[in-house]
GROMACS .gro file of C-alpha atoms in nm:
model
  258
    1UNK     CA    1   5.274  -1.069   1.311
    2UNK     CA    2   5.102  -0.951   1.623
    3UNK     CA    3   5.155  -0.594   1.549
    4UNK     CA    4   4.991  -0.680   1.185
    5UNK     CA    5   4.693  -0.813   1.356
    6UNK     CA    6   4.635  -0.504   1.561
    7UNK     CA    7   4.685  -0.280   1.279
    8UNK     CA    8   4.415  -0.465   1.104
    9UNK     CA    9   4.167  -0.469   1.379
   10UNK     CA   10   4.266  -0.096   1.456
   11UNK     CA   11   4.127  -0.045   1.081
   12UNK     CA   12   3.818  -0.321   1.085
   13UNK     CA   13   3.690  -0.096   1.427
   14UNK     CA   14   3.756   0.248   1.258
   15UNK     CA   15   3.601   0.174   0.923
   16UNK     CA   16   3.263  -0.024   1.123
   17UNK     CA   17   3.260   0.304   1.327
   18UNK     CA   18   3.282   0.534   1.004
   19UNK     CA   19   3.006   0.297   0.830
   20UNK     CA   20   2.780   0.362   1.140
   21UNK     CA   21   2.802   0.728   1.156
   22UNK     CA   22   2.761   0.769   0.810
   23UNK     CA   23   2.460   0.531   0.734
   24UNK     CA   24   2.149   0.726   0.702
   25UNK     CA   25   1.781   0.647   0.867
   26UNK     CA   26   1.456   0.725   0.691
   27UNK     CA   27   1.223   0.857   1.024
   28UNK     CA   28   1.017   1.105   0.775
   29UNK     CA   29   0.906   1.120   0.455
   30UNK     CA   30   0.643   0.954   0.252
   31UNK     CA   31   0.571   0.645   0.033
   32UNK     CA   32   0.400   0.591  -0.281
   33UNK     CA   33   0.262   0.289  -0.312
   34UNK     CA   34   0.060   0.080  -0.661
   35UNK     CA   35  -0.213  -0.139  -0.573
   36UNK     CA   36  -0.242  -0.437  -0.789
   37UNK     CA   37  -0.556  -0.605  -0.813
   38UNK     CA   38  -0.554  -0.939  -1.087
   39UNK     CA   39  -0.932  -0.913  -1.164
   40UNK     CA   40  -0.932  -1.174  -1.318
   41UNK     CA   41  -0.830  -1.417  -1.050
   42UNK     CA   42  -1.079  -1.248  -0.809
   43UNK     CA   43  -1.380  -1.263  -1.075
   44UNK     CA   44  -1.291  -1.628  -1.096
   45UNK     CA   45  -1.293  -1.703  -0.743
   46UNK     CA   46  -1.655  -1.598  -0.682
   47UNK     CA   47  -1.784  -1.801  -0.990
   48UNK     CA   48  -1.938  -2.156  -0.853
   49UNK     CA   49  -2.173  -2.452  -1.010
   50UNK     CA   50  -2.481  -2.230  -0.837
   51UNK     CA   51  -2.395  -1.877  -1.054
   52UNK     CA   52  -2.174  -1.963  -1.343
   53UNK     CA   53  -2.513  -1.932  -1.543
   54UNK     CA   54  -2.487  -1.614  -1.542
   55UNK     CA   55  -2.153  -1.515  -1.358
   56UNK     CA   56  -1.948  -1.676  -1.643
   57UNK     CA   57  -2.093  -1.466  -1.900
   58UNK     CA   58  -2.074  -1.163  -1.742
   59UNK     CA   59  -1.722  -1.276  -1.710
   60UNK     CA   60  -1.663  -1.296  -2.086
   61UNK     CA   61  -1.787  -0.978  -2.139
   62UNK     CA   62  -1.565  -0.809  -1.835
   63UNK     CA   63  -1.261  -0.974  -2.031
   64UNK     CA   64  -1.330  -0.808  -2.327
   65UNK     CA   65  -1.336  -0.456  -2.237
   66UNK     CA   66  -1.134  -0.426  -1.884
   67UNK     CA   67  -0.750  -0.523  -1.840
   68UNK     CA   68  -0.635  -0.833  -1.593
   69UNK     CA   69  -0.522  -0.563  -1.347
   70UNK     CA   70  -0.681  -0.283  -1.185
   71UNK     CA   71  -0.370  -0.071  -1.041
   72UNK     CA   72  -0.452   0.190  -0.786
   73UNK     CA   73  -0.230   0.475  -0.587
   74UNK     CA   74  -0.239   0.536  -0.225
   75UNK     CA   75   0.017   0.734  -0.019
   76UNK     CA   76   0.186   0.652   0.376
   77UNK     CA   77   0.294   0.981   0.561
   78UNK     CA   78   0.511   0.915   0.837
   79UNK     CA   79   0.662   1.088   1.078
   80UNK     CA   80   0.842   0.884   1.447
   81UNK     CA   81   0.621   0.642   1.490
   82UNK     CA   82   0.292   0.800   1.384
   83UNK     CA   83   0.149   0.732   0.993
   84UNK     CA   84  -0.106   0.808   0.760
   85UNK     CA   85  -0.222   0.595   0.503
   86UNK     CA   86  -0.459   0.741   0.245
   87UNK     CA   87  -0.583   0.636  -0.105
   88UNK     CA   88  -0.532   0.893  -0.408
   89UNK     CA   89  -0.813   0.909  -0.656
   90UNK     CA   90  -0.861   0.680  -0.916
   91UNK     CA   91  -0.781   0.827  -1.263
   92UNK     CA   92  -0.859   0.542  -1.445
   93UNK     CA   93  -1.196   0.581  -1.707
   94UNK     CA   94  -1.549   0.455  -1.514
   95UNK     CA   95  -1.615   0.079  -1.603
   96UNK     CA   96  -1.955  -0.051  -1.698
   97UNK     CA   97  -1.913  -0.368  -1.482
   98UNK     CA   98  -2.053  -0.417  -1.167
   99UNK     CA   99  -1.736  -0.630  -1.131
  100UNK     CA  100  -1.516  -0.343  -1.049
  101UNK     CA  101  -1.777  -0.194  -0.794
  102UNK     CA  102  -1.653  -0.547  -0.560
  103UNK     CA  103  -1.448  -0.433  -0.236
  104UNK     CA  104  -1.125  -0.546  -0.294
  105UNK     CA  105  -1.076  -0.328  -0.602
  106UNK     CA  106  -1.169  -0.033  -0.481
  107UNK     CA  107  -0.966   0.154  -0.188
  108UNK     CA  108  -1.143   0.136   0.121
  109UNK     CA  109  -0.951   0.247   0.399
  110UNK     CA  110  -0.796   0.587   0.560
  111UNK     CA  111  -0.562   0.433   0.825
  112UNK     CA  112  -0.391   0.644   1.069
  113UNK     CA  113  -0.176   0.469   1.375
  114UNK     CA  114  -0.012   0.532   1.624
  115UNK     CA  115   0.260   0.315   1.659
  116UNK     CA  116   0.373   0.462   2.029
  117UNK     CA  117   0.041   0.394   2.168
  118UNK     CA  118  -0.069   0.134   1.919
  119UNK     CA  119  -0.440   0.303   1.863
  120UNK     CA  120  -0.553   0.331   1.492
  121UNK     CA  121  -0.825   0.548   1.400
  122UNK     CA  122  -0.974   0.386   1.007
  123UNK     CA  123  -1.209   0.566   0.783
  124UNK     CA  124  -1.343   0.276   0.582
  125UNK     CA  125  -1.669   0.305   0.329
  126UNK     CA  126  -1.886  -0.024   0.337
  127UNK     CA  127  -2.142  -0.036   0.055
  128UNK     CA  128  -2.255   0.363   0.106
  129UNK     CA  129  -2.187   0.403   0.473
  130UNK     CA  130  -1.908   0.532   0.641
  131UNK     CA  131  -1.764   0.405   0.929
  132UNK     CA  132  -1.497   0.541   1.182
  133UNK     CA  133  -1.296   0.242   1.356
  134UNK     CA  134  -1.112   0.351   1.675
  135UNK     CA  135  -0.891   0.048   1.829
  136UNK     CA  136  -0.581  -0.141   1.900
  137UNK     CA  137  -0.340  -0.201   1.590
  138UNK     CA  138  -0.387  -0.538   1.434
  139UNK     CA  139  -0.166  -0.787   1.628
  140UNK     CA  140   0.051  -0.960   1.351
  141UNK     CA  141   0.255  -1.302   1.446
  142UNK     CA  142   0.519  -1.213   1.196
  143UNK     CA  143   0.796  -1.498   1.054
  144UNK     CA  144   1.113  -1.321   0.891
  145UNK     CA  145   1.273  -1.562   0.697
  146UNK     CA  146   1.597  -1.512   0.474
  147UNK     CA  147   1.472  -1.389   0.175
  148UNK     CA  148   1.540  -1.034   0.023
  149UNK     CA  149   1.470  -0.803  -0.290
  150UNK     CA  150   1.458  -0.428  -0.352
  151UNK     CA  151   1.217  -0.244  -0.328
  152UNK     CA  152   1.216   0.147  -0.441
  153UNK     CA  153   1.575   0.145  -0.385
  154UNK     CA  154   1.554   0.016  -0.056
  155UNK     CA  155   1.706  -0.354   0.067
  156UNK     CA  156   1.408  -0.542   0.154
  157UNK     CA  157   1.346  -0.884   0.428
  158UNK     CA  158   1.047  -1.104   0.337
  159UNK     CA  159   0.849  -1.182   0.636
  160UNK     CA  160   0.519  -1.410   0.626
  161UNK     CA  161   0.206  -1.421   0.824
  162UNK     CA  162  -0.136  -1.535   0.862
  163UNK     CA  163  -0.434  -1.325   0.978
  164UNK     CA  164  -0.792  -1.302   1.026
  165UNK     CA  165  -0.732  -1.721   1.066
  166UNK     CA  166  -0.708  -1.749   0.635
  167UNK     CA  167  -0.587  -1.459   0.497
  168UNK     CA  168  -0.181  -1.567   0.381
  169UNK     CA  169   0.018  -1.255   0.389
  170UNK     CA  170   0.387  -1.166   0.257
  171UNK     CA  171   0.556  -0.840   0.359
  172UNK     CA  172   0.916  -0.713   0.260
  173UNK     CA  173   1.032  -0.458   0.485
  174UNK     CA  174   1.304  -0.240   0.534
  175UNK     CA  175   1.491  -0.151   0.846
  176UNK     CA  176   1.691   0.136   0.672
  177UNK     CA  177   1.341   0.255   0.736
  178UNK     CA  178   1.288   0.218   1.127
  179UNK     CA  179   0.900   0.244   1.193
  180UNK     CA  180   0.712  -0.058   1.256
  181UNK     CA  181   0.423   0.082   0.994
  182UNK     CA  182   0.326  -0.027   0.661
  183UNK     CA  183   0.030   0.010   0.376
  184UNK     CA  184  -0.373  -0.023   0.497
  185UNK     CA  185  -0.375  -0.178   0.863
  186UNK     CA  186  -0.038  -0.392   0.839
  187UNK     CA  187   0.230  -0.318   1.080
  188UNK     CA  188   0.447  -0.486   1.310
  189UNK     CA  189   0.782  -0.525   1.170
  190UNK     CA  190   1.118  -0.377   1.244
  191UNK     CA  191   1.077  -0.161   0.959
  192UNK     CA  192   0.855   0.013   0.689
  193UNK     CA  193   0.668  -0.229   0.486
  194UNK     CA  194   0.767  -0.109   0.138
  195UNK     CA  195   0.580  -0.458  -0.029
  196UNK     CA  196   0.282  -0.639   0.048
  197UNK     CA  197   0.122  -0.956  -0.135
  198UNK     CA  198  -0.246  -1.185  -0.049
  199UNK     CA  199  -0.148  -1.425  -0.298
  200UNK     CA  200  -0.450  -1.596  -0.281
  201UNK     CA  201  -0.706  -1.289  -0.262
  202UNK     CA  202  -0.515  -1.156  -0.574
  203UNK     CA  203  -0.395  -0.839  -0.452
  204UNK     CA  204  -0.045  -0.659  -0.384
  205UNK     CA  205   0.077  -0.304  -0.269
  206UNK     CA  206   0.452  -0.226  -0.388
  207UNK     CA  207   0.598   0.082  -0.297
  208UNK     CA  208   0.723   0.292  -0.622
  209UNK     CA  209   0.879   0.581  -0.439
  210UNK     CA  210   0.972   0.699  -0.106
  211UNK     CA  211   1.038   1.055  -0.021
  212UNK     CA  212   1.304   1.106   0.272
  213UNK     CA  213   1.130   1.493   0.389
  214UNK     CA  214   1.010   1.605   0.653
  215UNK     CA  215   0.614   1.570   0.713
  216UNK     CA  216   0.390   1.861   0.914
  217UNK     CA  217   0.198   1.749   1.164
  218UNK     CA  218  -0.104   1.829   0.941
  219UNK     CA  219   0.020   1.612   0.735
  220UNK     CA  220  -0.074   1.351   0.959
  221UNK     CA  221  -0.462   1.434   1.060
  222UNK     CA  222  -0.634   1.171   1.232
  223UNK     CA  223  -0.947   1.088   1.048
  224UNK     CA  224  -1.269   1.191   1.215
  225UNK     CA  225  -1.582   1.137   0.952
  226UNK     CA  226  -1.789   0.841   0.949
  227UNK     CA  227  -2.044   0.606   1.241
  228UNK     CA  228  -1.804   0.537   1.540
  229UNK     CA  229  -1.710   0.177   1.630
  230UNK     CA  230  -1.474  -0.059   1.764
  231UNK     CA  231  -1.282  -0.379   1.548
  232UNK     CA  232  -1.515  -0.602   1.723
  233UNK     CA  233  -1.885  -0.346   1.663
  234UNK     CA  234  -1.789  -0.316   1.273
  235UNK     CA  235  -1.781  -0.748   1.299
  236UNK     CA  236  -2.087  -0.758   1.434
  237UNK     CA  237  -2.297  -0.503   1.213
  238UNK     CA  238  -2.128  -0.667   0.893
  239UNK     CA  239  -2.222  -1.024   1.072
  240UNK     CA  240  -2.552  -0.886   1.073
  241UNK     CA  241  -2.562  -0.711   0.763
  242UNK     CA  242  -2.446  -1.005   0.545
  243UNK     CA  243  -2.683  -1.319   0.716
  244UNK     CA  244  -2.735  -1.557   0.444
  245UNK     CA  245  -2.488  -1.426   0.223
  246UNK     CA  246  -2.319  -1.770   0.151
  247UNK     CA  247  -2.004  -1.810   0.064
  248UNK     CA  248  -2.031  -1.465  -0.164
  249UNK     CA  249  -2.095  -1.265   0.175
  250UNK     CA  250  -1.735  -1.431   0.291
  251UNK     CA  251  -1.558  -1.273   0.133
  252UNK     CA  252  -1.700  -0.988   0.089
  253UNK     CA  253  -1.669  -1.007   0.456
  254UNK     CA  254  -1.300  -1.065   0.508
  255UNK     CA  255  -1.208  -0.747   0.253
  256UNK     CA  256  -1.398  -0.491   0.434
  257UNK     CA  257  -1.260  -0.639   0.790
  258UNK     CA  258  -0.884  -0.616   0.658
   0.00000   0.00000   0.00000
């Protein structure tokens, strides 16, 4: 019986052992991700007793000729522990609404971090101007919880957070992909981000493919065009910018801060 036992540790060792040597790390490559925006919810959330006059019409009409969902494509380089997130062009036929002209469905951000030194450079377009945001990575107080799903063939652990003080966020991230980076200026976890939801600003980013290659450092160019600032400078000129705004300049506010 005893020798039984050893044989069958012997084997439960040599089979964990051949498991670790043969499971494979994604440190390169790059992701393809689909932006969902629900329009519809966002169009409704602006709406209120003092513009549904006119906001509700102009609704109607928006209905009538766009789709619930405006999907986008964006791409995440990544090579160590450095990334590049960058938005791909929008293919999609020019709408007549000023509707799809609001922040959130358009892609704002060129994110590049750094995840050794925790510096991100962003290239983000407010209204016409461009702006060049060098700081610290966003801090994230990340809770993993139990929950899983796949994700571009890739197991996937939920994790939940809250930032900017209101903003609810769910990630899924993989550690079969070890770097702590994920889509636009979320980061943090023990793996790639591969999904992304703000459940109540309407909006996900799923990835749809991920390409295991190796990425050139040029690949991976910081971005350099656009008014330099700080996290804190871009706060204050959009504080500024957007005085007596209401609750429209909020969120407006929030977006182009995320």
């Amino acid at each position: 019986m005893k020798k039984h036992l050893i044989l069958l540790l012997t084997c439960l060792i040599g089979s964990s052992a051949a498991f670790a040597q043969n499971a494979h790390f994604t440190t390169a490559g790059t992701i393809e991700y689909e932006k969902r925006v629900n329009m519809y919810g966002v169009i409704k959330a602006v709406i209120n007793k003092d513009n549904e006059s006119w906001y509700a019409p102009a609704f109607e009409q928006y209905k009538k000729n766009n789709p619930q969902f405006k999907v986008l494509k964006s791409t995440l380089s990544f090579s160590g522990n450095r990334t590049l997130y960058a938005p791909l062009p929008d293919d999609a036929p020019p709408s007549n609404s000023w509707f799809s002209d609001m922040p959130l469905a358009q892609q704002i951000n060129t994110v590049y971090t750094d995840l050794n030194t925790n510096l991100s450079t962003t290239a983000k377009k407010v209204f016409d101007e461009a702006f060049l945001v060098k700081d610290t990575a966003r801090k994230i107080t990340w809770k993993i919880t139990d929950e899983t799903r796949d994700i571009a063939g890739y197991t996937c652990r939920r994790a939940n957070a809250l930032v900017m003080d209101s903003i609810y966020v769910v990630a899924f991230y993989s550690d079969e992909i070890p770097v702590s980076g994920g889509p636009e200026s979320f980061t943090g976890l023990p793996g790639m981000i591969l999904g992304l939801a703000l459940p109540h600003e309407n909006v996900t980013w799923f990835a749809t493919k991920v390409t295991d290659v190796p990425v050139a450092d040029a690949q991976l160019k910081v971005p350099a065009k656009g008014k330099a600032t700080t996290y804190s400078g871009l706060k204050a000129t959009l504080t500024k910018a957007m005085e007596g705004w209401g609750e429209y300049g909020k969120r407006f506010f929030k977006i182009y801060l995320l």
